[in-house]
PDB file of C-alpha atoms and ligand atoms in Angstrom:
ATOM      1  CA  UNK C   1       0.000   0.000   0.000  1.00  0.00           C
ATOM      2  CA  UNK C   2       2.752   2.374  -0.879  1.00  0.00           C
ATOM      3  CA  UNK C   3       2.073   5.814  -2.527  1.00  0.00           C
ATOM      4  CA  UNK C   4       5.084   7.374  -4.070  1.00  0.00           C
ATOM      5  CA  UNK C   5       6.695  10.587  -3.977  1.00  0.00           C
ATOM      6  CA  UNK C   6       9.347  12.402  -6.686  1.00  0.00           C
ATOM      7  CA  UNK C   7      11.146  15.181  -6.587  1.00  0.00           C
ATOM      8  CA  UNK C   8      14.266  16.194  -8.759  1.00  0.00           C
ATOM      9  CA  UNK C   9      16.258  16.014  -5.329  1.00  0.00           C
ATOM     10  CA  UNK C  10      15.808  17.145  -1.757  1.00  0.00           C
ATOM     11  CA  UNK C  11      12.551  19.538  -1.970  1.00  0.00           C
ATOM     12  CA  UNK C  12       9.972  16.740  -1.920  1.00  0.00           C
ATOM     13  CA  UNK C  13      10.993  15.900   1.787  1.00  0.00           C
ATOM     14  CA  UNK C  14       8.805  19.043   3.332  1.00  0.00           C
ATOM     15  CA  UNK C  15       6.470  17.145   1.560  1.00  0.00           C
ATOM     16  CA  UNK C  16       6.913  13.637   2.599  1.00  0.00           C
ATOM     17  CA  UNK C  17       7.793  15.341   5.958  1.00  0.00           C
ATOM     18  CA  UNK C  18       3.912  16.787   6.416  1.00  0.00           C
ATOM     19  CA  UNK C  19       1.968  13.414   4.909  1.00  0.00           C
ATOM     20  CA  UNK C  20       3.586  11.523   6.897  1.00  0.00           C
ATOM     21  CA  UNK C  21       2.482  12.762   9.512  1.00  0.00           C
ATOM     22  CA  UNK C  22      -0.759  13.528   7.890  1.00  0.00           C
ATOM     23  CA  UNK C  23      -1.281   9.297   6.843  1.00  0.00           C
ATOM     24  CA  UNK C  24       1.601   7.809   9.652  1.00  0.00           C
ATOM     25  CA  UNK C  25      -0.239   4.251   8.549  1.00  0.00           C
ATOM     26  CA  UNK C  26       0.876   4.457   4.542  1.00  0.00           C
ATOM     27  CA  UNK C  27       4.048   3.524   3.840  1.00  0.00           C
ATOM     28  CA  UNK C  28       5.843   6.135   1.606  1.00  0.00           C
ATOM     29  CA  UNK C  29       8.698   5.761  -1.405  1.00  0.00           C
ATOM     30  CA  UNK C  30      10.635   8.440  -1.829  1.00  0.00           C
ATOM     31  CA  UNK C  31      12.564   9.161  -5.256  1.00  0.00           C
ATOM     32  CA  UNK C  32      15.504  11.756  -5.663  1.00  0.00           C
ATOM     33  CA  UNK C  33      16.456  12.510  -8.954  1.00  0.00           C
ATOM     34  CA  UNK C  34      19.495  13.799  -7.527  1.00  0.00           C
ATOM     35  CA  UNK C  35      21.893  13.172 -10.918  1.00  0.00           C
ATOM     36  CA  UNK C  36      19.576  15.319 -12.658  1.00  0.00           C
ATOM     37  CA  UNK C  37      18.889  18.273  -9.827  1.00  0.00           C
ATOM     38  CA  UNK C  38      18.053  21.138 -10.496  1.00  0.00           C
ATOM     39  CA  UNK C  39      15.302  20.316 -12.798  1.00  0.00           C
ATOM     40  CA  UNK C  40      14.429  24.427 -12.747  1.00  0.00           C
ATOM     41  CA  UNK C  41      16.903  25.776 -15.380  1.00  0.00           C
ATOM     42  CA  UNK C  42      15.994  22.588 -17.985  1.00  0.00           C
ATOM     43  CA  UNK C  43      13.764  22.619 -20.850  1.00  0.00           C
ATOM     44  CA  UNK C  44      10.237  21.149 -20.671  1.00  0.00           C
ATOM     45  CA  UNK C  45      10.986  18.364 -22.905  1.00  0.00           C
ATOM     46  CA  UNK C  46      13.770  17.218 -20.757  1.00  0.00           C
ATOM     47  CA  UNK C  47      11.736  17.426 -17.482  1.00  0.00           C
ATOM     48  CA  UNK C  48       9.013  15.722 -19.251  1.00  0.00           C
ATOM     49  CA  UNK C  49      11.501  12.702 -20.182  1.00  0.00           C
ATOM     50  CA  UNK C  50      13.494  12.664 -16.424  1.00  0.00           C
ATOM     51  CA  UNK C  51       9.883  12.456 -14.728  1.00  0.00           C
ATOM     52  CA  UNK C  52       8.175   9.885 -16.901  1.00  0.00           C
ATOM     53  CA  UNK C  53      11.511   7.771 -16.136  1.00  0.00           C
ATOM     54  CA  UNK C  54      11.142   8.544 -12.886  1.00  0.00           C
ATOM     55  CA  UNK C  55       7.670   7.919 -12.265  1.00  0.00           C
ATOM     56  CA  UNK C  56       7.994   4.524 -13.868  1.00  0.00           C
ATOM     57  CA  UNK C  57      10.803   3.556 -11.337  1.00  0.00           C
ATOM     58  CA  UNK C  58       7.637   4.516  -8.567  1.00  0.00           C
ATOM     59  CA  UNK C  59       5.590   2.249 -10.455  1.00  0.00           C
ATOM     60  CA  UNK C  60       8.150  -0.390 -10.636  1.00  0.00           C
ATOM     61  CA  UNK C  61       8.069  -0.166  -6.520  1.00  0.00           C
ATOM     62  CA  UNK C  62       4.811  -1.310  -6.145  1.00  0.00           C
ATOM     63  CA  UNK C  63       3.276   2.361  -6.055  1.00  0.00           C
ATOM     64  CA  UNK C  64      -0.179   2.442  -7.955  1.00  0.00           C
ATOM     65  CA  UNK C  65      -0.147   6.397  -7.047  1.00  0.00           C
ATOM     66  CA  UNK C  66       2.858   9.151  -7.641  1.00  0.00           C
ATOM     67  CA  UNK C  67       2.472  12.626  -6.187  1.00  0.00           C
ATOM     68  CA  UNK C  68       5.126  14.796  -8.066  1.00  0.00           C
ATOM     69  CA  UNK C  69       6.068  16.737  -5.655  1.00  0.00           C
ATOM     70  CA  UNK C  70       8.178  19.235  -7.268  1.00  0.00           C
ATOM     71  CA  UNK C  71       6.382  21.885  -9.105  1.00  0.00           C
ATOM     72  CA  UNK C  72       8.671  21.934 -11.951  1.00  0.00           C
ATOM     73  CA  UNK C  73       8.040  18.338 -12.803  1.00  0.00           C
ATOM     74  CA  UNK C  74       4.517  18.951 -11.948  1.00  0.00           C
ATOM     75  CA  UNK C  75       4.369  22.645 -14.775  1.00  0.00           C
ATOM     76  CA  UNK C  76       6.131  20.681 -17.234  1.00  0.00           C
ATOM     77  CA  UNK C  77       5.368  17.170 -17.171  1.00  0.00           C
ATOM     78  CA  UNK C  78       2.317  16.490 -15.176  1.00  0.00           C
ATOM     79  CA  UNK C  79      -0.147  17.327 -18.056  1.00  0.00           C
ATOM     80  CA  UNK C  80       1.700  15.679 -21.027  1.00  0.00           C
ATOM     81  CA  UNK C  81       1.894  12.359 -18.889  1.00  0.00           C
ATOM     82  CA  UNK C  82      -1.626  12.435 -18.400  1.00  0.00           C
ATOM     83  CA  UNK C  83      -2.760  13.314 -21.781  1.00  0.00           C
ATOM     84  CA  UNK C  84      -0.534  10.415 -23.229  1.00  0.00           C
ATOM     85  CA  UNK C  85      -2.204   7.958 -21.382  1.00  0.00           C
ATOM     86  CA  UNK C  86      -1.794   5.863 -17.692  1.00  0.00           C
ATOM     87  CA  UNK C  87      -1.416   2.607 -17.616  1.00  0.00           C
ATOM     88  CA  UNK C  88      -4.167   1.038 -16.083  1.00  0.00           C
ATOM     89  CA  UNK C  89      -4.617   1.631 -12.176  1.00  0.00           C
ATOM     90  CA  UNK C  90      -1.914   3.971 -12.174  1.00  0.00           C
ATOM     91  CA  UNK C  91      -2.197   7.732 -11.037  1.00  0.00           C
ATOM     92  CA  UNK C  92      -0.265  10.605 -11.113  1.00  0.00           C
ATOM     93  CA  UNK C  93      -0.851  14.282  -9.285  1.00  0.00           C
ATOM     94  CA  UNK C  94       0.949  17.401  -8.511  1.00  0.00           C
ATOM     95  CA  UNK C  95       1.561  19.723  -6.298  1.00  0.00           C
ATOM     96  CA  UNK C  96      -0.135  22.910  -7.825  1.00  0.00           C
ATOM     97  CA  UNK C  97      -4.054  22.289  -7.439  1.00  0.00           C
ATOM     98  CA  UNK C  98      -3.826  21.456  -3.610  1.00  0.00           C
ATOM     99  CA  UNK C  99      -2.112  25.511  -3.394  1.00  0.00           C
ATOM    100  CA  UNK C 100      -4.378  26.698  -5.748  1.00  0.00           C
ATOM    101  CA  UNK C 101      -7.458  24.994  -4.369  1.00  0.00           C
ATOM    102  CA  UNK C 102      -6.596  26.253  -0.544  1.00  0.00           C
ATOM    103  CA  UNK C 103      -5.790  29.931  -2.415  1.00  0.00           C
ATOM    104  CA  UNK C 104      -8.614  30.380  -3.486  1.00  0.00           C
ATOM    105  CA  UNK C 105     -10.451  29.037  -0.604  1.00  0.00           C
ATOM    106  CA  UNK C 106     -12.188  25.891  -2.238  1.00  0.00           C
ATOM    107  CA  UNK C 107     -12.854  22.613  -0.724  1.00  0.00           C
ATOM    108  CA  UNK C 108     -10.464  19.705  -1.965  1.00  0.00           C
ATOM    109  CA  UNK C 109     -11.561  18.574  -5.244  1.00  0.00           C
ATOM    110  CA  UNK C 110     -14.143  20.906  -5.943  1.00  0.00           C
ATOM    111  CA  UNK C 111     -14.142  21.887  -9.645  1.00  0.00           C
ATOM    112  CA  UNK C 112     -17.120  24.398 -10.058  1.00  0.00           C
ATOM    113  CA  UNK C 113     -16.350  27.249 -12.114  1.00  0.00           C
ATOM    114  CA  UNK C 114     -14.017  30.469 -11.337  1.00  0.00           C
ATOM    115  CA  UNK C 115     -15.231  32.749  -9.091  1.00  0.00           C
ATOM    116  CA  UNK C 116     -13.851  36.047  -7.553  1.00  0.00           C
ATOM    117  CA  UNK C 117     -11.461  35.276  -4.341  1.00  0.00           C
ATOM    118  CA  UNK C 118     -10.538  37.109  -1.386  1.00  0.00           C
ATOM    119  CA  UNK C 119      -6.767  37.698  -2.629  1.00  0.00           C
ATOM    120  CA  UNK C 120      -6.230  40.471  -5.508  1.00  0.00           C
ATOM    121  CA  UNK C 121      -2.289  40.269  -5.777  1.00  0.00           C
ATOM    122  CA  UNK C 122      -0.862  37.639  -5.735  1.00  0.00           C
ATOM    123  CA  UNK C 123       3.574  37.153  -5.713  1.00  0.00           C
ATOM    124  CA  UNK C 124       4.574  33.641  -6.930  1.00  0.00           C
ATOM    125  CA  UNK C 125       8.060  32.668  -5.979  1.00  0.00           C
ATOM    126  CA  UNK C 126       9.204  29.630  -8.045  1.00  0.00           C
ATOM    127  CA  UNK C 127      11.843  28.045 -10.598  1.00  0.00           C
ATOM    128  CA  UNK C 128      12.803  29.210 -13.949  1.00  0.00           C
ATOM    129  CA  UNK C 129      10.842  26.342 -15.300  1.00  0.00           C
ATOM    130  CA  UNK C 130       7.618  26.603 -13.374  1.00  0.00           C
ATOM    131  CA  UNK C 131       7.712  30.533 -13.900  1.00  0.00           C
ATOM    132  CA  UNK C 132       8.295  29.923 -17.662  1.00  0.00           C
ATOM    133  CA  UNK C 133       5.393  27.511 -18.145  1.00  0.00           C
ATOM    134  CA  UNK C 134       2.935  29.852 -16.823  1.00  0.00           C
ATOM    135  CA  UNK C 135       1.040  26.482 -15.579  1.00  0.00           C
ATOM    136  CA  UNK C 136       0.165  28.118 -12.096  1.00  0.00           C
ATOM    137  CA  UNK C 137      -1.993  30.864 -13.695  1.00  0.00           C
ATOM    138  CA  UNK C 138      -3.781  28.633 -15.889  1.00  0.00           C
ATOM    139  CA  UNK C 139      -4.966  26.492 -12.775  1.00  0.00           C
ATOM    140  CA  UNK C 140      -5.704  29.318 -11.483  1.00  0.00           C
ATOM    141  CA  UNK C 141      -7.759  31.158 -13.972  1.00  0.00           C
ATOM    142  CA  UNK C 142      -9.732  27.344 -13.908  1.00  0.00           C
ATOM    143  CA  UNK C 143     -10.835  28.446 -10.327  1.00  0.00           C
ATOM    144  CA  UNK C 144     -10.523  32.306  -9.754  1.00  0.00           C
ATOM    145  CA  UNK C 145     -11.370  35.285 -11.666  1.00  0.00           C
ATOM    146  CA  UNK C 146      -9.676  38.865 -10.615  1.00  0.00           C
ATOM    147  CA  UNK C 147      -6.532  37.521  -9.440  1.00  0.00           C
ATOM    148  CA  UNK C 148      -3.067  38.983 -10.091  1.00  0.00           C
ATOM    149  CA  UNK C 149      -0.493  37.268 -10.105  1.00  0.00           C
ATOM    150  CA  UNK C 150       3.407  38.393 -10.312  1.00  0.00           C
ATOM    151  CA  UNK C 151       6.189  35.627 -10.708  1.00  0.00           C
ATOM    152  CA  UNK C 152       9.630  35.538  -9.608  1.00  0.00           C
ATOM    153  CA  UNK C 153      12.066  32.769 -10.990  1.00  0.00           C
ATOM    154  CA  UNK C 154      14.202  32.664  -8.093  1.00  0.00           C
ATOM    155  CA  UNK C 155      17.304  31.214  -9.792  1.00  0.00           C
ATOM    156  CA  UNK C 156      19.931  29.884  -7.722  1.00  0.00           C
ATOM    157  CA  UNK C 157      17.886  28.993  -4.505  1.00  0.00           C
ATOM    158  CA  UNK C 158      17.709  25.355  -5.340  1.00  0.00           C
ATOM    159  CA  UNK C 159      21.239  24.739  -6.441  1.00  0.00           C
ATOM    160  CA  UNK C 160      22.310  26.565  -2.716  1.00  0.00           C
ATOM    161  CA  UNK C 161      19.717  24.352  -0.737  1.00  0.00           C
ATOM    162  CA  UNK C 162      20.665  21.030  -2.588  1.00  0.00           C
ATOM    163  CA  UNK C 163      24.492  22.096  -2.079  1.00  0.00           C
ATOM    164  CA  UNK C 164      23.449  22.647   1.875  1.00  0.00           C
ATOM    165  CA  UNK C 165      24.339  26.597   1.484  1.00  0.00           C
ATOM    166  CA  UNK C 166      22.026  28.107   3.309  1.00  0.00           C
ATOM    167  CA  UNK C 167      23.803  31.772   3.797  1.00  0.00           C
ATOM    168  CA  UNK C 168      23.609  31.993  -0.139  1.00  0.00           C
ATOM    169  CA  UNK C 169      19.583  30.621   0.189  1.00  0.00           C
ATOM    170  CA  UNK C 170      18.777  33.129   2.391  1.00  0.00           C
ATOM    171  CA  UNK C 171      20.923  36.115   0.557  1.00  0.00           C
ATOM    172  CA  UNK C 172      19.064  34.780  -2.640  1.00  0.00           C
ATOM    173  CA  UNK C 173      15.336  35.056  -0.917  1.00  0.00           C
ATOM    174  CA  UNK C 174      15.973  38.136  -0.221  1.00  0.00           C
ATOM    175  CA  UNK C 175      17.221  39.732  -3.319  1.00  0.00           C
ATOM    176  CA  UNK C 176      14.427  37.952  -4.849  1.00  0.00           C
ATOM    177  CA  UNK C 177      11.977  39.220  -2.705  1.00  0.00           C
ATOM    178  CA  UNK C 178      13.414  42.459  -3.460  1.00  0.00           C
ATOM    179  CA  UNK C 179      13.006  42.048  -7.235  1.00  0.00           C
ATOM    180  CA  UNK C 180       9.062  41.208  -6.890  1.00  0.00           C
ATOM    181  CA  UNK C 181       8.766  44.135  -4.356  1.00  0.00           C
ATOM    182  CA  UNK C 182       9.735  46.283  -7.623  1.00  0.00           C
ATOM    183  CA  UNK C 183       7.320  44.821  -9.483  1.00  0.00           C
ATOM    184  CA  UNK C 184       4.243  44.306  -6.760  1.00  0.00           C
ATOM    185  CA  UNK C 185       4.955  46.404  -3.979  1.00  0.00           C
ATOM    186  CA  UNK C 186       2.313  45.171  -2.016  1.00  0.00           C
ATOM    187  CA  UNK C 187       0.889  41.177  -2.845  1.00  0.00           C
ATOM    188  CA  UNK C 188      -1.486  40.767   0.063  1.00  0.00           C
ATOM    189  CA  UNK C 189      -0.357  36.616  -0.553  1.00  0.00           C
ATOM    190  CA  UNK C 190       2.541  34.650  -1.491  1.00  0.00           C
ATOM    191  CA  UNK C 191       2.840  31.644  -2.980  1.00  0.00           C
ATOM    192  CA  UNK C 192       6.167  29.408  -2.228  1.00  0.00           C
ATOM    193  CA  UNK C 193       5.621  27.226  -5.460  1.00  0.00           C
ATOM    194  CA  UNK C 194       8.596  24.880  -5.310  1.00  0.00           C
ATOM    195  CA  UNK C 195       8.884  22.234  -2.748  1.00  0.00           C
ATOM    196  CA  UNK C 196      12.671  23.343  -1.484  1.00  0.00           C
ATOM    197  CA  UNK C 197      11.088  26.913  -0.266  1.00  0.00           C
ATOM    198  CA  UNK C 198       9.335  25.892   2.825  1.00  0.00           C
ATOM    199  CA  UNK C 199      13.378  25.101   4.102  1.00  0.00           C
ATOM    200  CA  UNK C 200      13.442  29.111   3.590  1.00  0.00           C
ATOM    201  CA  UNK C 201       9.684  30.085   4.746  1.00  0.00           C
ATOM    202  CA  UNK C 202      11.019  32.473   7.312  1.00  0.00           C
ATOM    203  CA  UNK C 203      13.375  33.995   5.153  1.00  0.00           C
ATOM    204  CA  UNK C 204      10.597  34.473   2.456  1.00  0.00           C
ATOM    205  CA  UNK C 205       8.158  35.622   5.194  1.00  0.00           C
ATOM    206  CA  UNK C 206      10.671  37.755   6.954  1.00  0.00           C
ATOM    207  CA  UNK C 207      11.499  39.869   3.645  1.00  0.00           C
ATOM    208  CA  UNK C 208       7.714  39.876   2.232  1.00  0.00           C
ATOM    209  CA  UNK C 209       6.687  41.274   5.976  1.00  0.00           C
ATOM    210  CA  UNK C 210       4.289  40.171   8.472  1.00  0.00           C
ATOM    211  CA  UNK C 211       1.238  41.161   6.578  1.00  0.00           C
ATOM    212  CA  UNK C 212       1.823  38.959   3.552  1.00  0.00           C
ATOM    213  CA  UNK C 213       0.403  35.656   3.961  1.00  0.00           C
ATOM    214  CA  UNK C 214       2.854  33.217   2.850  1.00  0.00           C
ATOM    215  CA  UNK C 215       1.259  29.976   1.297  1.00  0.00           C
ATOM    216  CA  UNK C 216       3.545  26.846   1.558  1.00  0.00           C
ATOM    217  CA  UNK C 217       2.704  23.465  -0.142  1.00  0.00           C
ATOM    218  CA  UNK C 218       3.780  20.210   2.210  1.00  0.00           C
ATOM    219  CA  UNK C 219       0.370  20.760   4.538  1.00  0.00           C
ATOM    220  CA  UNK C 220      -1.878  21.803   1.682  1.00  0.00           C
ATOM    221  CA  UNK C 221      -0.447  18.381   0.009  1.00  0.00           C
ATOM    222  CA  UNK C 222      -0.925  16.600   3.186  1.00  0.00           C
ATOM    223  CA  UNK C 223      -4.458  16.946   3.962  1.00  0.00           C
ATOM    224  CA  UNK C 224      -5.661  16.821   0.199  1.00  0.00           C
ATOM    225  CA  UNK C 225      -3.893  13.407  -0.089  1.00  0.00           C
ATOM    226  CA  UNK C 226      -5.951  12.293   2.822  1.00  0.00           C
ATOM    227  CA  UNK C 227      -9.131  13.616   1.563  1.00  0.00           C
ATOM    228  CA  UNK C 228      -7.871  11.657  -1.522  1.00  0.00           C
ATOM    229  CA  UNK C 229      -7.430   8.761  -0.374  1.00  0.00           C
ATOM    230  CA  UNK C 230     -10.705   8.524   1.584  1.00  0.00           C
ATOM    231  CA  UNK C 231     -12.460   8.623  -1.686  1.00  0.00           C
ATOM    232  CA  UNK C 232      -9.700   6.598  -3.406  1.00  0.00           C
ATOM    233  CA  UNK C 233      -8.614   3.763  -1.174  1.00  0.00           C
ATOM    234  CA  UNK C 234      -8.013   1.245  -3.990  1.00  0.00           C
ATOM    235  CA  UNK C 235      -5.015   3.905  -4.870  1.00  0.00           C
ATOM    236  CA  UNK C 236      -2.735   2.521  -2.388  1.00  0.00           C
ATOM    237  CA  UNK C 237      -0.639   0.555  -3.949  1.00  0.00           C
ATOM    238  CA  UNK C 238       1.062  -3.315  -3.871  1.00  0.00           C
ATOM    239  CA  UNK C 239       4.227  -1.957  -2.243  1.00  0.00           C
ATOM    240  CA  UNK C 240       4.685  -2.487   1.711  1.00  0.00           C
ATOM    241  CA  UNK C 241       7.782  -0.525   2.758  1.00  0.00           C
ATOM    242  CA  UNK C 242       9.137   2.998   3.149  1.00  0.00           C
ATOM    243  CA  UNK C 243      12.258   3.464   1.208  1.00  0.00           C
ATOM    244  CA  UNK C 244      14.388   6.681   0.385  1.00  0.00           C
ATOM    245  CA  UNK C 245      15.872   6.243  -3.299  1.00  0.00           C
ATOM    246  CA  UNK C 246      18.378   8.350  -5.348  1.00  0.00           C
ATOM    247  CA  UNK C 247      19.856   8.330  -8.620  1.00  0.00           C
ATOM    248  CA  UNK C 248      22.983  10.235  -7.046  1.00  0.00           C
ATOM    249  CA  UNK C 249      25.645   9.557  -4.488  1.00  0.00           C
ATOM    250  CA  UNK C 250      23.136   7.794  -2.009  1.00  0.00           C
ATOM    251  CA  UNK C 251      25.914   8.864   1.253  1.00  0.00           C
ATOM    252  CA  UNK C 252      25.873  12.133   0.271  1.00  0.00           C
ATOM    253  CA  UNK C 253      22.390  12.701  -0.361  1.00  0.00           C
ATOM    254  CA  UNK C 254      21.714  10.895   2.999  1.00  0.00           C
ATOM    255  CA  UNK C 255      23.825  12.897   5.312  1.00  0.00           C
ATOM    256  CA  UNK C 256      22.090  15.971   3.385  1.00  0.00           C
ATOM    257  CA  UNK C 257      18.465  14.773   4.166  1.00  0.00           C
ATOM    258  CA  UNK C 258      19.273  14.115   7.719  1.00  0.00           C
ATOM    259  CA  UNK C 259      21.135  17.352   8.007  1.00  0.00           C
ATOM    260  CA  UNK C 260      17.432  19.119   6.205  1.00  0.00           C
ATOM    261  CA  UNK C 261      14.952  16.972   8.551  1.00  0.00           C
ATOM    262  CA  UNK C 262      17.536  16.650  11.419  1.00  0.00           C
ATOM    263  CA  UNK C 263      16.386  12.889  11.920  1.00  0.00           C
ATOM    264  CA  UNK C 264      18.427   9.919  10.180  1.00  0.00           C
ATOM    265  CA  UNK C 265      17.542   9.216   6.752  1.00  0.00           C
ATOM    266  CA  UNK C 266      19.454   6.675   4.728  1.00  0.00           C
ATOM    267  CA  UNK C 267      18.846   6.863   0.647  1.00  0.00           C
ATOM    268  CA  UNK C 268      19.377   4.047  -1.327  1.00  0.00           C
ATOM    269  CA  UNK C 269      20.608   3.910  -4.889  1.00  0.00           C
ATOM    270  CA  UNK C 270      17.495   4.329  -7.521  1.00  0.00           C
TER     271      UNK C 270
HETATM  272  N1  DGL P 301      11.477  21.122  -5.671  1.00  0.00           N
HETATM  273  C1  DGL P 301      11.408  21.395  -7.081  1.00  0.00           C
HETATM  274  C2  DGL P 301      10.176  22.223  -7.380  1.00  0.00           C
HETATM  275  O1  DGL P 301       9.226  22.169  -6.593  1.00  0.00           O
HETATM  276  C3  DGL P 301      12.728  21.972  -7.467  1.00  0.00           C
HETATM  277  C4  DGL P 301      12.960  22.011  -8.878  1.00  0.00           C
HETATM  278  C5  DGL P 301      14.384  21.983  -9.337  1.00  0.00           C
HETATM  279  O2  DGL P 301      14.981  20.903  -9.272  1.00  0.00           O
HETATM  280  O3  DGL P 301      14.845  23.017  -9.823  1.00  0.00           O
HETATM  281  O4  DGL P 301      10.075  22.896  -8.369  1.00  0.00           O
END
């Protein structure tokens, strides 16, 4: 009963972190596509082919279900893999339509037509990739109308976290923030759409100020995976055990991951 979770390399974890907490009965796969990190500054058509490799590999572990959780996989990929055709049983979802759906204050799931939200101005903070494939405001217009929405590609802050440099994160955030600010001076929310932010939240919340609400993914993902698989328990897949797998140097992305969640974590190569 193993649902599996992929992201290009370390990001995903805030995510596994918060549903496993969320569903501490399903066991959880983890895939790090460390050799190929970061997916951000990489065309679509490469992303596409990395995560359909990877998300085979998930299937290959016994996991009916895949949650990409890495937004860049998720703006480039996620629709193409659909639209081509799952093999039977199998499921894929992202990361973006639990944000969006808790945004713009909708229950999980519910797909009624756009409708004007409480936030005007919204700043998205995100990779080169997701910023480039404009795939946030087009779920978005699907559910909102009124909305908008500034984006930042925040290069560099995913390269720093997956190297463990978290002075050059921070310095990043903030000169990021900065560059928004001149565009938006005031978004009343903030959207941290890559799964490596929430390691930066109170950098990011610290530079937007305390009356920007700052929206972060791994809870938003948590609870609508529940509320998922409540109405989808045949979703759980054949696979039994938790596992941590890499495609890079498994010691070295191990001793990062425990150094991130500051509990032991031991990867495994993919
Ligand atoms: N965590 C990935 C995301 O959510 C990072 C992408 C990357 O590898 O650049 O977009």
């Amino acid at each position: 009963m193993a649902v599996g979770i992929f992201d290009s390399g370390l990001g995903g974890l805030t995510v596994l972190e918060a549903v496993r907490k969320r569903l501490p009965e399903v066991p959880f796969v983890y895939l790090a596509d460390s050799a190929h990190a970061p997916y951000g500054v990489r065309t679509p058509d490469d992303i596409y082919a990395l995560t359909k490799a990877a998300v085979a590999r998930l299937w290959e572990e016994g996991c009916d279900l895949v949650i990409l959780a890495c937004n860049t996989a998720s703006a480039a990929a996620l629709r193409r893999i659909q639209e081509e055709g799952l093999p039977e049983g199998k499921r894929v979802l992202g990361v973006f339509v639990p944000l969006i759906e808790a945004l713009t204050e909708r229950d999980w799931g519910d797909n009624s037509p756009p409708r004007e939200v409480a936030v005007k101005h919204v700043a998205l903070f995100a990779t080169p990739a997701t910023v480039a494939s404009r795939a946030f405001q087009r779920e978005l217009a699907f559910r909102a109308i009124g909305v908008d929405v500034e984006a930042q590609a925040c290069a560099g802050v995913v390269d720093a976290i997956e190297e463990g440099d978290m002075i050059l994160a921070e310095a990043l955030v903030r000169s990021h923030v900065e560059a928004l600010k001149r565009k938006m001076p005031a978004p009343d929310a903030a959207v941290l759409g890559c799964t490596h932010y929430p390691l930066m939240e109170d950098a990011f919340q610290q530079a937007l100020g305390p009356q920007v609400k700052v929206f972060s993914q791994a809870g938003l993902v948590a609870e609508s995976l529940a509320d998922y698989l409540d109405r989808h328990p045949d979703m759980l897949g054949a696979g039994r055990e938790s596992r941590f797998l890499t495609t890079g140097d498994a010691a070295q992305v191990s001793d990062r991951a425990t150094a991130f969640l500051r509990r032991k974590i031991a990867f495994e190569a993919a």
